[in-house]
CSV table of C-alpha atoms and ligand atoms in Angstrom, one decimal:
chain,number,residue,atom,x,y,z
A,1,MET,CA,0.4,-0.1,0.2
A,2,ASN,CA,0.8,3.4,-1.3
A,3,LEU,CA,0.5,5.0,1.9
A,4,SER,CA,0.7,9.1,2.9
A,5,VAL,CA,0.0,10.4,5.9
A,6,VAL,CA,-0.8,14.3,6.3
A,7,ILE,CA,-0.9,16.2,9.8
A,8,LEU,CA,-2.4,19.2,9.8
A,9,ALA,CA,-0.8,20.5,13.4
A,10,ALA,CA,-0.6,24.9,11.4
A,11,GLY,CA,-3.2,25.8,13.7
A,12,MET,CA,-3.4,28.4,16.5
A,13,GLY,CA,-4.6,27.4,19.3
A,14,LYS,CA,-6.7,30.3,20.4
A,15,ARG,CA,-8.2,28.4,23.4
A,16,MET,CA,-5.0,27.6,24.6
A,17,LYS,CA,-4.0,31.5,25.5
A,18,SER,CA,-0.8,30.4,25.0
A,19,GLY,CA,2.9,32.0,23.5
A,20,ILE,CA,3.2,28.0,22.6
A,21,PRO,CA,1.8,26.3,19.3
A,22,LYS,CA,-0.3,24.3,20.2
A,23,VAL,CA,1.0,21.6,19.1
A,24,LEU,CA,4.2,21.5,20.5
A,25,HIS,CA,2.3,21.7,24.3
A,26,GLU,CA,3.9,18.5,25.7
A,27,THR,CA,1.2,15.7,26.9
A,28,LEU,CA,3.7,13.3,29.4
A,29,GLY,CA,6.7,14.4,28.5
A,30,LYS,CA,6.6,15.0,25.0
A,31,PRO,CA,4.7,17.3,22.1
A,32,MET,CA,1.7,15.9,20.7
A,33,LEU,CA,2.4,16.6,18.1
A,34,GLN,CA,5.1,14.1,18.5
A,35,HIS,CA,2.7,11.2,19.5
A,36,VAL,CA,1.0,11.9,16.8
A,37,ILE,CA,3.7,11.4,14.3
A,38,ASP,CA,5.3,8.4,16.7
A,39,ALA,CA,1.6,6.3,16.4
A,40,VAL,CA,1.7,6.7,11.8
A,41,THR,CA,5.4,6.0,12.1
A,42,PRO,CA,4.9,2.1,12.3
A,43,LEU,CA,2.2,2.7,9.3
A,44,LYS,CA,5.8,3.0,7.6
A,45,PRO,CA,4.4,6.0,5.4
A,46,ALA,CA,5.6,6.3,2.1
A,47,ARG,CA,5.5,9.7,2.6
A,48,THR,CA,4.3,12.0,6.1
A,49,VAL,CA,3.6,15.5,5.3
A,50,VAL,CA,3.5,17.8,8.5
A,51,VAL,CA,1.4,21.6,7.6
A,52,VAL,CA,2.8,23.7,9.9
A,53,GLY,CA,1.6,27.8,10.4
A,54,ASN,CA,1.7,29.0,13.1
A,55,GLY,CA,5.1,29.1,15.0
A,56,ALA,CA,6.5,27.0,11.6
A,57,ASP,CA,10.3,27.4,12.7
A,58,GLU,CA,9.3,26.4,17.0
A,59,VAL,CA,6.8,23.6,15.3
A,60,ARG,CA,9.9,22.4,12.6
A,61,LYS,CA,12.7,23.0,14.8
A,62,ARG,CA,11.4,20.9,17.6
A,63,VAL,CA,10.3,16.9,15.2
A,64,ALA,CA,12.3,17.1,13.1
A,65,ALA,CA,12.9,13.6,11.6
A,66,SER,CA,13.9,12.6,7.9
A,67,HIS,CA,11.5,11.6,6.9
A,68,LEU,CA,9.2,14.2,7.5
A,69,THR,CA,7.9,17.0,5.4
A,70,PHE,CA,6.5,20.2,6.3
A,71,VAL,CA,4.9,22.3,4.0
A,72,VAL,CA,3.5,26.0,5.4
A,73,GLN,CA,0.1,27.0,5.4
A,74,GLU,CA,0.6,30.2,4.8
A,75,ARG,CA,-2.8,32.1,6.1
A,76,LEU,CA,-4.7,29.6,8.7
A,77,LEU,CA,-8.2,29.5,6.4
A,78,GLY,CA,-9.4,26.0,7.9
A,79,THR,CA,-8.5,22.2,8.0
A,80,GLY,CA,-9.3,21.9,4.2
A,81,ASN,CA,-6.9,24.7,3.5
A,82,ALA,CA,-4.5,22.7,5.0
A,83,LEU,CA,-5.0,19.6,2.8
A,84,ALA,CA,-5.2,21.5,0.3
A,85,VAL,CA,-1.1,22.9,0.9
A,86,ALA,CA,0.1,19.4,1.4
A,87,ALA,CA,-1.7,17.7,-1.5
A,88,LYS,CA,0.3,18.7,-4.3
A,89,GLU,CA,3.1,17.0,-2.1
A,90,LEU,CA,0.9,13.9,-2.1
A,91,ASN,CA,1.7,10.1,-3.1
A,92,ARG,CA,-1.4,8.4,-5.5
A,93,GLY,CA,-3.1,6.4,-2.8
A,94,PRO,CA,-4.8,6.2,-0.1
A,95,VAL,CA,-4.4,9.3,2.6
A,96,LEU,CA,-4.3,9.0,5.9
A,97,VAL,CA,-5.3,12.7,7.9
A,98,LEU,CA,-5.7,13.3,11.4
A,99,ASN,CA,-4.5,16.2,13.7
A,100,GLY,CA,-2.1,17.8,15.5
A,101,ASP,CA,-3.5,17.8,18.2
A,102,GLY,CA,-5.6,14.7,19.1
A,103,PRO,CA,-2.4,12.5,20.9
A,104,LEU,CA,-3.9,8.5,22.1
A,105,ILE,CA,-4.1,8.5,18.6
A,106,THR,CA,-3.3,4.8,18.6
A,107,THR,CA,-1.5,2.7,15.9
A,108,GLY,CA,-4.2,-0.6,15.8
A,109,THR,CA,-7.1,2.0,15.6
A,110,LEU,CA,-5.2,3.0,12.5
A,111,ARG,CA,-4.3,0.4,11.6
A,112,LYS,CA,-7.9,-1.1,11.5
A,113,LEU,CA,-8.8,2.1,10.2
A,114,LEU,CA,-6.8,1.3,6.9
A,115,THR,CA,-7.4,-2.1,6.3
A,116,ARG,CA,-11.4,-1.1,6.7
A,117,HIS,CA,-10.9,1.7,4.0
A,118,ARG,CA,-9.5,-1.4,2.1
A,119,ARG,CA,-11.9,-3.5,2.4
A,120,SER,CA,-14.5,-1.8,1.8
A,121,GLY,CA,-13.4,0.1,-1.0
A,122,ASN,CA,-14.1,3.0,0.1
A,123,ALA,CA,-13.5,6.6,-1.7
A,124,LEU,CA,-13.1,8.4,2.3
A,125,SER,CA,-13.6,6.7,5.7
A,126,PHE,CA,-13.2,8.4,9.0
A,127,LEU,CA,-13.2,7.6,12.6
A,128,SER,CA,-16.2,8.1,14.8
A,129,PHE,CA,-17.2,8.1,18.0
A,130,ALA,CA,-19.8,8.9,20.7
A,131,ASP,CA,-20.1,10.9,24.0
A,132,ASP,CA,-22.3,13.2,25.7
A,133,SER,CA,-19.7,14.0,27.8
A,134,MET,CA,-16.9,15.2,25.3
A,135,ALA,CA,-18.0,18.7,23.4
A,136,GLY,CA,-16.5,21.2,20.3
A,137,TYR,CA,-16.7,17.7,18.5
A,138,GLY,CA,-18.4,18.2,14.4
A,139,ARG,CA,-22.0,16.2,14.5
A,140,ILE,CA,-21.8,13.1,12.0
A,141,ILE,CA,-24.9,13.4,9.7
A,142,ARG,CA,-26.9,9.8,8.2
A,143,ASP,CA,-29.6,9.4,5.6
A,144,PRO,CA,-32.9,8.0,6.7
A,145,GLY,CA,-30.4,5.2,5.3
A,146,GLY,CA,-27.7,5.3,7.3
A,147,ARG,CA,-25.9,6.7,5.1
A,148,VAL,CA,-22.9,8.8,6.1
A,149,SER,CA,-24.2,12.2,4.1
A,150,ALA,CA,-22.1,15.6,6.3
A,151,ILE,CA,-20.3,16.9,8.6
A,152,VAL,CA,-22.1,19.8,10.5
A,153,GLU,CA,-18.7,21.3,13.3
A,154,ASP,CA,-20.9,21.1,16.7
A,155,LYS,CA,-20.8,25.2,17.1
A,156,HIS,CA,-22.8,26.1,13.6
A,157,ALA,CA,-24.5,22.4,14.4
A,158,THR,CA,-28.9,23.6,15.1
A,159,PRO,CA,-30.5,21.5,18.0
A,160,SER,CA,-32.5,19.4,16.5
A,161,GLU,CA,-29.7,19.0,14.8
A,162,LYS,CA,-28.0,18.1,18.2
A,163,ARG,CA,-30.4,15.1,19.8
A,164,LYS,CA,-30.4,13.6,16.2
A,165,PHE,CA,-26.8,13.4,15.7
A,166,THR,CA,-25.1,11.8,18.4
A,167,GLU,CA,-22.3,10.1,16.5
A,168,LEU,CA,-19.1,12.9,16.7
A,169,ASN,CA,-15.9,13.6,13.7
A,170,GLY,CA,-12.9,12.3,15.1
A,171,GLY,CA,-11.0,14.1,13.1
A,172,VAL,CA,-8.7,11.2,11.0
A,173,TYR,CA,-9.3,10.1,8.3
A,174,VAL,CA,-8.7,7.7,5.0
A,175,ILE,CA,-9.3,10.2,2.0
A,176,GLU,CA,-8.0,8.0,-1.3
A,177,SER,CA,-5.8,10.5,-3.0
A,178,ALA,CA,-8.1,10.5,-6.5
A,179,GLU,CA,-10.8,12.3,-4.2
A,180,LEU,CA,-8.5,15.6,-2.7
A,181,GLY,CA,-10.3,17.3,-6.4
A,182,CYS,CA,-13.4,17.8,-3.7
A,183,LEU,CA,-10.7,20.3,-1.6
A,184,ASP,CA,-11.3,23.4,-4.2
A,185,ARG,CA,-14.7,22.9,-4.0
A,186,ILE,CA,-14.6,23.7,0.2
A,187,SER,CA,-16.3,26.9,0.1
A,188,ARG,CA,-15.6,28.8,2.4
A,189,ASN,CA,-18.6,29.3,5.9
A,190,ARG,CA,-20.2,32.0,5.8
A,191,ASP,CA,-19.4,32.5,9.6
A,192,SER,CA,-16.2,31.9,10.5
A,193,GLY,CA,-14.2,32.5,7.3
A,194,GLU,CA,-12.3,28.7,7.4
A,195,TYR,CA,-12.5,26.4,4.8
A,196,TYR,CA,-13.8,22.6,6.8
A,197,LEU,CA,-11.7,19.9,5.7
A,198,THR,CA,-15.3,18.1,6.9
A,199,ASP,CA,-17.4,19.4,4.0
A,200,ILE,CA,-14.9,16.9,1.8
A,201,VAL,CA,-17.3,14.4,3.7
A,202,ASN,CA,-20.5,16.2,2.0
A,203,ILE,CA,-18.8,16.8,-1.3
A,204,VAL,CA,-17.8,12.7,-1.9
A,205,SER,CA,-21.3,12.1,0.0
A,206,GLY,CA,-23.1,13.4,-3.3
A,207,SER,CA,-21.2,12.2,-6.0
A,208,GLY,CA,-22.5,8.8,-4.6
A,209,LYS,CA,-19.3,7.3,-4.2
A,210,ARG,CA,-18.6,4.9,-1.2
A,211,LEU,CA,-18.2,6.5,2.2
A,212,ASP,CA,-17.9,5.3,6.2
A,213,ALA,CA,-17.6,6.1,10.0
A,214,TYR,CA,-15.8,3.5,11.9
A,215,ARG,CA,-16.6,4.1,15.7
A,216,CYS,CA,-13.5,4.0,17.8
A,217,PRO,CA,-12.5,4.4,21.6
A,218,PRO,CA,-13.6,7.9,22.6
A,219,GLU,CA,-10.4,8.2,24.0
A,220,GLU,CA,-8.8,9.0,21.4
A,221,ILE,CA,-10.3,11.0,19.6
A,222,ARG,CA,-9.9,13.5,22.6
A,223,GLY,CA,-8.4,16.4,21.3
A,224,VAL,CA,-7.1,19.5,22.8
A,225,ASN,CA,-8.4,23.1,22.4
A,226,THR,CA,-7.8,24.1,25.5
A,227,ARG,CA,-5.7,24.0,29.0
A,228,GLU,CA,-8.5,21.5,30.5
A,229,ASP,CA,-8.1,19.1,27.8
A,230,LEU,CA,-4.7,19.7,28.1
A,231,TYR,CA,-5.3,17.6,31.3
A,232,GLU,CA,-7.0,14.6,30.7
A,233,VAL,CA,-5.6,13.7,28.1
A,234,THR,CA,-2.3,13.5,29.9
A,235,GLU,CA,-4.4,12.2,32.6
A,236,ILE,CA,-6.0,8.8,30.4
A,237,MET,CA,-2.3,8.8,29.1
A,238,ARG,CA,-0.4,9.1,32.7
A,239,LYS,CA,-2.9,5.6,33.2
A,240,ARG,CA,-2.6,4.2,29.8
A,241,VAL,CA,2.2,3.9,31.2
A,242,ILE,CA,0.8,2.3,34.4
A,243,ALA,CA,-1.8,0.1,33.5
A,244,LYS,CA,0.9,-1.2,31.6
A,245,TRP,CA,3.4,-1.7,33.9
A,246,MET,CA,1.5,-2.7,36.6
A,247,LYS,CA,0.5,-5.6,34.3
A,248,ARG,CA,4.0,-6.6,33.9
A,249,GLY,CA,4.7,-6.5,37.7
A,250,VAL,CA,5.6,-3.4,38.7
A,251,THR,CA,3.5,-2.0,42.7
A,252,PHE,CA,2.9,1.4,42.5
A,253,MET,CA,1.7,3.3,46.5
A,254,ASP,CA,-0.2,5.3,44.8
A,255,PRO,CA,-1.2,5.3,40.9
A,256,GLY,CA,-2.6,8.5,41.1
A,257,ARG,CA,0.3,10.0,42.0
A,258,THR,CA,2.8,8.7,40.0
A,259,VAL,CA,4.0,10.1,36.5
A,260,VAL,CA,5.7,8.1,34.0
A,261,HIS,CA,6.8,9.1,30.4
A,262,ALA,CA,5.8,6.1,27.8
A,263,PRO,CA,9.6,5.4,26.8
A,264,VAL,CA,10.7,4.4,30.3
A,265,SER,CA,10.8,0.9,31.0
A,266,ILE,CA,10.7,-1.1,35.0
A,267,GLY,CA,11.7,-4.7,36.3
A,268,ARG,CA,9.1,-6.6,38.1
A,269,ASP,CA,9.0,-5.9,42.0
A,270,THR,CA,10.2,-3.0,41.8
A,271,VAL,CA,7.9,-0.9,43.8
A,272,ILE,CA,7.4,2.5,43.4
A,273,TYR,CA,6.0,5.2,46.2
A,274,PRO,CA,4.4,8.5,44.7
A,275,ASP,CA,5.1,11.9,44.4
A,276,THR,CA,6.9,10.2,42.0
A,277,TYR,CA,8.2,10.9,37.5
A,278,ILE,CA,10.2,9.3,36.1
A,279,GLU,CA,10.7,10.5,33.1
A,280,GLY,CA,12.4,10.3,29.6
A,281,GLU,CA,14.8,7.0,28.6
A,282,THR,CA,14.9,5.9,32.4
A,283,ALA,CA,15.3,2.6,32.6
A,284,ILE,CA,14.5,1.0,36.4
A,285,GLY,CA,16.3,-2.6,36.8
A,286,ARG,CA,13.4,-5.0,39.2
A,287,ASN,CA,13.5,-5.3,42.6
A,288,CYS,CA,14.0,-1.1,43.2
A,289,ILE,CA,12.5,0.8,45.7
A,290,ILE,CA,11.8,4.4,44.8
A,291,TYR,CA,10.3,6.8,47.4
A,292,PRO,CA,8.2,9.7,47.8
A,293,GLY,CA,9.4,12.9,46.3
A,294,VAL,CA,11.6,11.4,43.9
A,295,ARG,CA,12.4,12.7,40.2
A,296,ILE,CA,14.5,11.1,37.2
A,297,CYS,CA,14.9,11.9,34.0
A,298,ASN,CA,16.5,9.7,31.5
A,299,SER,CA,18.5,7.7,33.6
A,300,THR,CA,19.3,4.2,34.3
A,301,LEU,CA,18.6,2.1,37.2
A,302,GLY,CA,20.3,-1.4,37.9
A,303,GLU,CA,18.9,-3.8,40.2
A,304,GLY,CA,18.0,-4.1,43.9
A,305,VAL,CA,18.6,0.1,43.2
A,306,ILE,CA,17.5,2.2,46.2
A,307,ILE,CA,16.5,5.7,45.9
A,308,LYS,CA,15.5,7.5,48.6
A,309,ASP,CA,13.1,10.8,49.2
A,310,ASN,CA,13.9,14.2,47.4
A,311,THR,CA,16.0,13.0,45.2
A,312,LEU,CA,17.2,14.7,42.2
A,313,ILE,CA,18.7,11.4,38.8
A,314,GLU,CA,19.4,13.6,35.9
A,315,GLU,CA,21.1,12.0,32.9
A,316,SER,CA,23.1,8.9,35.3
A,317,ARG,CA,24.2,5.8,36.4
A,318,ILE,CA,23.5,3.6,39.1
A,319,GLY,CA,24.6,0.1,39.3
A,320,LYS,CA,22.8,-3.6,41.0
A,321,GLY,CA,22.6,-2.6,44.7
A,322,SER,CA,23.5,1.1,45.6
A,323,SER,CA,21.2,3.7,47.6
A,324,VAL,CA,21.2,7.4,46.2
A,325,GLY,CA,19.2,9.1,49.3
A,326,PRO,CA,17.2,11.2,51.4
A,327,PHE,CA,17.6,14.7,49.1
A,328,ALA,CA,20.6,13.9,47.0
A,329,HIS,CA,21.4,15.1,43.7
A,330,LEU,CA,23.3,13.6,40.8
A,331,ARG,CA,23.5,15.8,38.4
A,332,PRO,CA,24.4,14.8,34.1
A,333,MET,CA,27.1,12.1,33.3
A,334,SER,CA,27.8,10.8,36.5
A,335,VAL,CA,27.8,6.6,36.8
A,336,ILE,CA,27.7,5.4,40.2
A,337,GLY,CA,29.2,2.1,40.5
A,338,ARG,CA,27.5,-0.7,42.2
A,339,ASP,CA,27.0,-1.5,45.5
A,340,ALA,CA,27.1,2.2,46.6
A,341,ARG,CA,26.4,4.8,49.4
A,342,ILE,CA,25.2,8.6,48.4
A,343,GLY,CA,23.6,9.3,51.2
A,344,ASN,CA,21.8,13.1,52.2
A,345,PHE,CA,22.6,16.9,50.3
A,346,VAL,CA,25.3,14.9,48.0
A,347,GLU,CA,25.4,17.1,44.7
A,348,ILE,CA,27.2,14.7,42.1
A,349,LYS,CA,28.0,16.1,39.1
A,350,LYS,CA,30.1,14.4,35.7
A,351,SER,CA,31.7,12.0,38.4
A,352,THR,CA,32.6,8.4,38.3
A,353,ILE,CA,32.4,6.1,42.2
A,354,GLY,CA,33.5,3.7,42.6
A,355,HIS,CA,32.5,0.1,43.2
A,356,GLY,CA,31.4,-0.1,47.6
A,357,THR,CA,32.5,4.3,48.0
A,358,LYS,CA,30.7,5.5,51.1
A,359,ALA,CA,29.3,9.8,50.0
A,360,SER,CA,27.2,10.1,53.0
A,361,HIS,CA,26.6,13.1,54.1
A,362,LEU,CA,26.8,16.6,52.3
A,363,THR,CA,29.2,16.0,50.4
A,364,TYR,CA,29.9,17.8,46.4
A,365,LEU,CA,31.7,16.3,43.8
A,366,GLY,CA,32.4,17.1,40.3
A,367,ASP,CA,34.0,16.4,37.7
A,368,ALA,CA,35.8,14.0,39.7
A,369,VAL,CA,37.0,9.7,39.1
A,370,VAL,CA,36.5,7.9,41.9
A,371,GLY,CA,37.4,4.5,42.8
A,372,SER,CA,35.9,1.8,44.6
A,373,ASN,CA,36.1,1.5,48.4
A,374,VAL,CA,36.9,4.8,49.6
A,375,ASN,CA,34.8,6.4,52.0
A,376,ILE,CA,33.9,10.8,51.6
A,377,GLY,CA,33.9,12.6,54.2
A,378,ALA,CA,30.2,14.6,55.6
A,379,GLY,CA,31.1,18.5,54.1
A,380,THR,CA,33.4,16.9,51.5
A,381,ILE,CA,34.4,18.9,48.9
A,382,THR,CA,36.0,18.4,45.5
A,383,CYS,CA,36.8,22.6,44.0
A,384,ASN,CA,36.6,21.8,40.5
A,385,TYR,CA,36.6,25.6,39.0
A,386,ASP,CA,38.8,28.7,39.2
A,387,GLY,CA,36.2,30.7,38.2
A,388,ARG,CA,37.3,30.4,34.2
A,389,ASN,CA,38.5,26.6,34.2
A,390,LYS,CA,36.8,22.9,35.4
A,391,PHE,CA,40.0,20.4,36.7
A,392,ARG,CA,39.0,16.8,38.1
A,393,THR,CA,39.7,15.5,40.6
A,394,VAL,CA,41.1,11.8,41.2
A,395,ILE,CA,40.4,9.8,44.3
A,396,GLU,CA,41.7,6.2,43.6
A,397,SER,CA,40.9,3.2,45.4
A,398,GLY,CA,40.7,2.7,49.4
A,399,VAL,CA,41.3,6.4,49.9
A,400,PHE,CA,39.9,7.5,52.7
A,401,ILE,CA,39.1,11.5,52.6
A,402,GLY,CA,38.3,12.9,56.9
A,403,SER,CA,35.2,15.2,57.3
A,404,ASP,CA,35.1,18.6,55.4
A,405,SER,CA,38.3,18.6,53.4
A,406,GLN,CA,38.7,20.9,49.8
A,407,LEU,CA,40.0,19.1,46.9
A,408,ILE,CA,41.2,22.0,44.8
A,409,ALA,CA,42.2,20.5,41.0
A,410,PRO,CA,43.7,19.5,39.6
A,411,VAL,CA,44.7,17.1,42.6
A,412,THR,CA,45.1,12.9,42.7
A,413,ILE,CA,44.6,11.7,46.2
A,414,HIS,CA,46.6,8.2,45.1
A,415,ARG,CA,45.5,4.1,46.8
A,416,ASN,CA,44.7,4.0,50.2
A,417,ALA,CA,46.0,7.6,51.0
A,418,TYR,CA,44.1,9.3,53.9
A,419,VAL,CA,42.9,12.2,54.6
A,420,ALA,CA,42.7,14.0,57.6
A,421,ALA,CA,40.0,15.2,58.9
A,422,GLY,CA,39.3,19.8,57.6
A,423,ALA,CA,42.2,19.6,55.6
A,424,THR,CA,42.4,21.6,52.0
A,425,ILE,CA,45.0,20.1,49.6
A,426,THR,CA,46.5,21.6,47.1
A,427,LYS,CA,49.2,18.2,46.5
A,428,ASP,CA,48.8,15.0,45.4
A,429,VAL,CA,48.8,12.1,48.5
A,430,PRO,CA,51.2,9.0,47.3
A,431,PRO,CA,49.5,6.0,48.3
A,432,GLY,CA,49.2,5.6,51.7
A,433,SER,CA,50.3,8.6,53.2
A,434,LEU,CA,48.3,11.1,55.3
A,435,ALA,CA,47.6,13.7,53.9
A,436,ILE,CA,46.4,16.6,57.1
A,437,SER,CA,46.8,19.4,56.7
A,438,ARG,CA,45.5,22.3,59.8
A,439,ALA,CA,47.1,25.1,62.2
A,440,LYS,CA,48.0,23.1,65.1
A,441,GLN,CA,46.2,23.0,67.8
A,442,GLN,CA,46.0,24.8,71.0
A,443,ASN,CA,45.0,25.3,74.4
A,444,LEU,CA,45.4,27.9,76.2
A,445,LYS,CA,44.8,27.0,79.7
A,446,ASN,CA,42.4,28.9,81.5
A,447,TRP,CA,41.9,31.8,78.9
A,448,ALA,CA,37.8,32.6,79.8
A,449,LYS,CA,38.7,32.6,83.4
A,450,LYS,CA,42.0,36.1,82.5
A,451,LYS,CA,39.1,37.0,79.8
A,452,ARG,CA,36.1,37.3,82.3
A,453,LEU,CA,38.3,40.1,84.8
A,454,LYS,CA,39.8,42.1,81.5
A,455,ASP,CA,35.7,42.1,80.9
A,456,LYS,CA,35.1,44.1,84.2
B,1,UD1,C1,-11.9,20.2,13.4
B,1,UD1,C2,-13.2,18.6,13.0
B,1,UD1,C3,-14.1,18.3,13.8
B,1,UD1,C4,-13.6,17.3,14.3
B,1,UD1,C5,-12.1,17.6,15.7
B,1,UD1,C6,-12.0,16.9,15.6
B,1,UD1,C7,-12.6,20.5,11.5
B,1,UD1,C8,-13.3,21.8,11.1
B,1,UD1,N1,-13.3,20.4,12.3
B,1,UD1,O1,-12.1,20.2,14.6
B,1,UD1,O2,-15.3,18.2,12.8
B,1,UD1,O3,-14.2,16.2,15.6
B,1,UD1,O4,-11.2,18.2,14.4
B,1,UD1,O5,-10.5,16.7,17.3
B,1,UD1,O6,-12.2,20.7,10.9
B,1,UD1,N2,-5.7,23.1,11.8
B,1,UD1,C9,-4.6,23.7,10.9
B,1,UD1,N3,-4.4,25.0,9.9
B,1,UD1,C10,-5.3,25.1,10.2
B,1,UD1,C11,-6.9,25.0,10.7
B,1,UD1,C12,-6.6,24.0,11.6
B,1,UD1,O7,-3.2,23.1,10.0
B,1,UD1,O8,-6.2,26.8,9.4
B,1,UD1,C13,-4.7,21.9,12.2
B,1,UD1,C14,-4.7,22.5,14.1
B,1,UD1,O9,-3.3,22.5,13.5
B,1,UD1,C15,-5.6,21.4,14.5
B,1,UD1,C16,-6.1,20.0,14.0
B,1,UD1,O10,-5.5,21.2,12.2
B,1,UD1,O11,-4.0,20.7,14.4
B,1,UD1,C17,-7.9,21.0,14.0
B,1,UD1,O12,-8.0,22.2,14.3
B,1,UD1,P1,-8.8,22.8,15.2
B,1,UD1,O13,-8.9,23.8,14.9
B,1,UD1,O14,-8.5,22.1,16.4
B,1,UD1,O15,-10.4,22.0,14.2
B,1,UD1,P2,-10.7,21.4,15.9
B,1,UD1,O16,-12.3,22.5,16.3
B,1,UD1,O17,-10.8,20.7,16.8
B,2,CA,CA1,-9.3,20.4,18.0
C-alpha cells in the first residue's frame, strides 16, 4: 500500500491562551505532535507530511526527522485549506489525515481504519465515536438509510441536529488521493471564514461514492483545544502507562500520584511510592524501591537500587545494589558503581564513583573520578572550578577522606591514602600516606577566666 500521511498542525490554538504553538504543548514529556508522529511511523508511510503555520519554524525544529516533509500553510484558512496545501506533496493511493492536537490515537486503531478502508473500497473512511461528555466535535449526519451525508461542526449545529445526531467526528480520515480534487470545491464557511475539511464528506457523499465512518474508543479521539483538555488527555495517557507496568509486575503505592513517561522501562517487583516522576528514556531494573518525591530523568538504574525520598537524578547511571538519597542530586553524566551509598545532601556532577564507595553526607563531587571502596567524609568538597575552567579530581580506590575536606583540583589522592579531617588539599597525596593540612591546635589555659576579669 502506497500510504501517505498528512498531519494538520498549523492552527493557532487560540483557546490555549499560550505563546507556544498548540501542537508543541507536552503531554507526558513529549509534544502532542510528536505523539501523533510516533503513532503513524510504524505504518511505514511512503510520505509523512506535516502542515505547519503558526510558529512554523519552532514546530519544525522541535519534531524534525528525516522521514518528515514540512509544508507551510501561509494563511490559516481552516483544515480544508491545510490539506489542500499538502496535496501537491502526496503520492497516489490512500491518504491518512490526522490532527496534530489528538495525541491519544494509537497505531492499532489507525491500522484497523486502513484495513476497513481497503476492504470496503471506500473513497473516504473516517473515525467516529459517541460520548456525550465530549463537546466541540463535528456531528456526523446520516440519511434515513444510515448513509453518511455530511459533518456539521458543533458550533453550527441546530438544537435538533444536536439531539438527533450523536455520532461525532474523530478528525481522522483516509481519503483516496483521487478525491483530493474535491478540496477545491469546499467553500468558505460563512460564519467563521474557514474552509472546513469536514465539508469533503458532503461532497464525496453527494457524488455517490462509497464512504463511511467507523467507531473507535472515544478516548483515542480526545483532541486538545484548551488547558483543561490538555490535563485530561495527559491523565488518560498517564493511566495507560501505569496500567501497562502494573500488568508487568511493578507495584505503585499510589498510581494516581505517579508519573511515568512512555519510553520508560521498569523491572518486575520494583516498588514505586507516590509523587515520583520517572521521565524520558529511563530504565529501572528489577527489585528497586523508589521512595516519595523522587524525579528520575533519562537515567539507568540497575537491579535492587534504592532511591530515598526527595532525590533528583538526571542523565546518570546507578549500579546494582546502590542507594541514593534522601535529598541527593545526581547531575548529568554521573556514573555510580555497584553497592555504593550516596546519602543526604550529596551532589554529584559528571563524576564516576566506584563500587562500594560511600559519600553519605553533605558532599559535592564534580568532575571527579573516584575508585572503589572509598570513604568520603561528611562535608567533602571537590573545588573543581576556578571561575573560568573546570578541573578533575582523582580519588583512587581504598582512600579515606576525612570530614570537611576541600580537594583543590586538579589533584590526585593515590591508593589507600588518608586525608585528615578539615584538610585543604592542593598537592597530590602519594599512595598510603596521610595528608594533614591544618594549623596545630593550641589550648590557652585559663583563657576564659582571664577574659572575664578583663571585661569587668
Ligand atoms: C476538527 C474538526 C471536527 C472534529 C475535530 C476532532 C474541522 C472543521 N473540524 O475540529 O469536526 O470533530 O477536529 O478533533 O475540521 N489546523 C491547520 N490549519 C488551519 C486550521 C487548523 O493546520 O487552518 C490544524 C490544527 O493545528 C489542529 C487541526 O488542524 O491540529 C484541527 O484544527 P482545530 O481548529 O483544532 O479543529 P477542531 O475545532 O478541533
Ligand atoms: Ca482540535
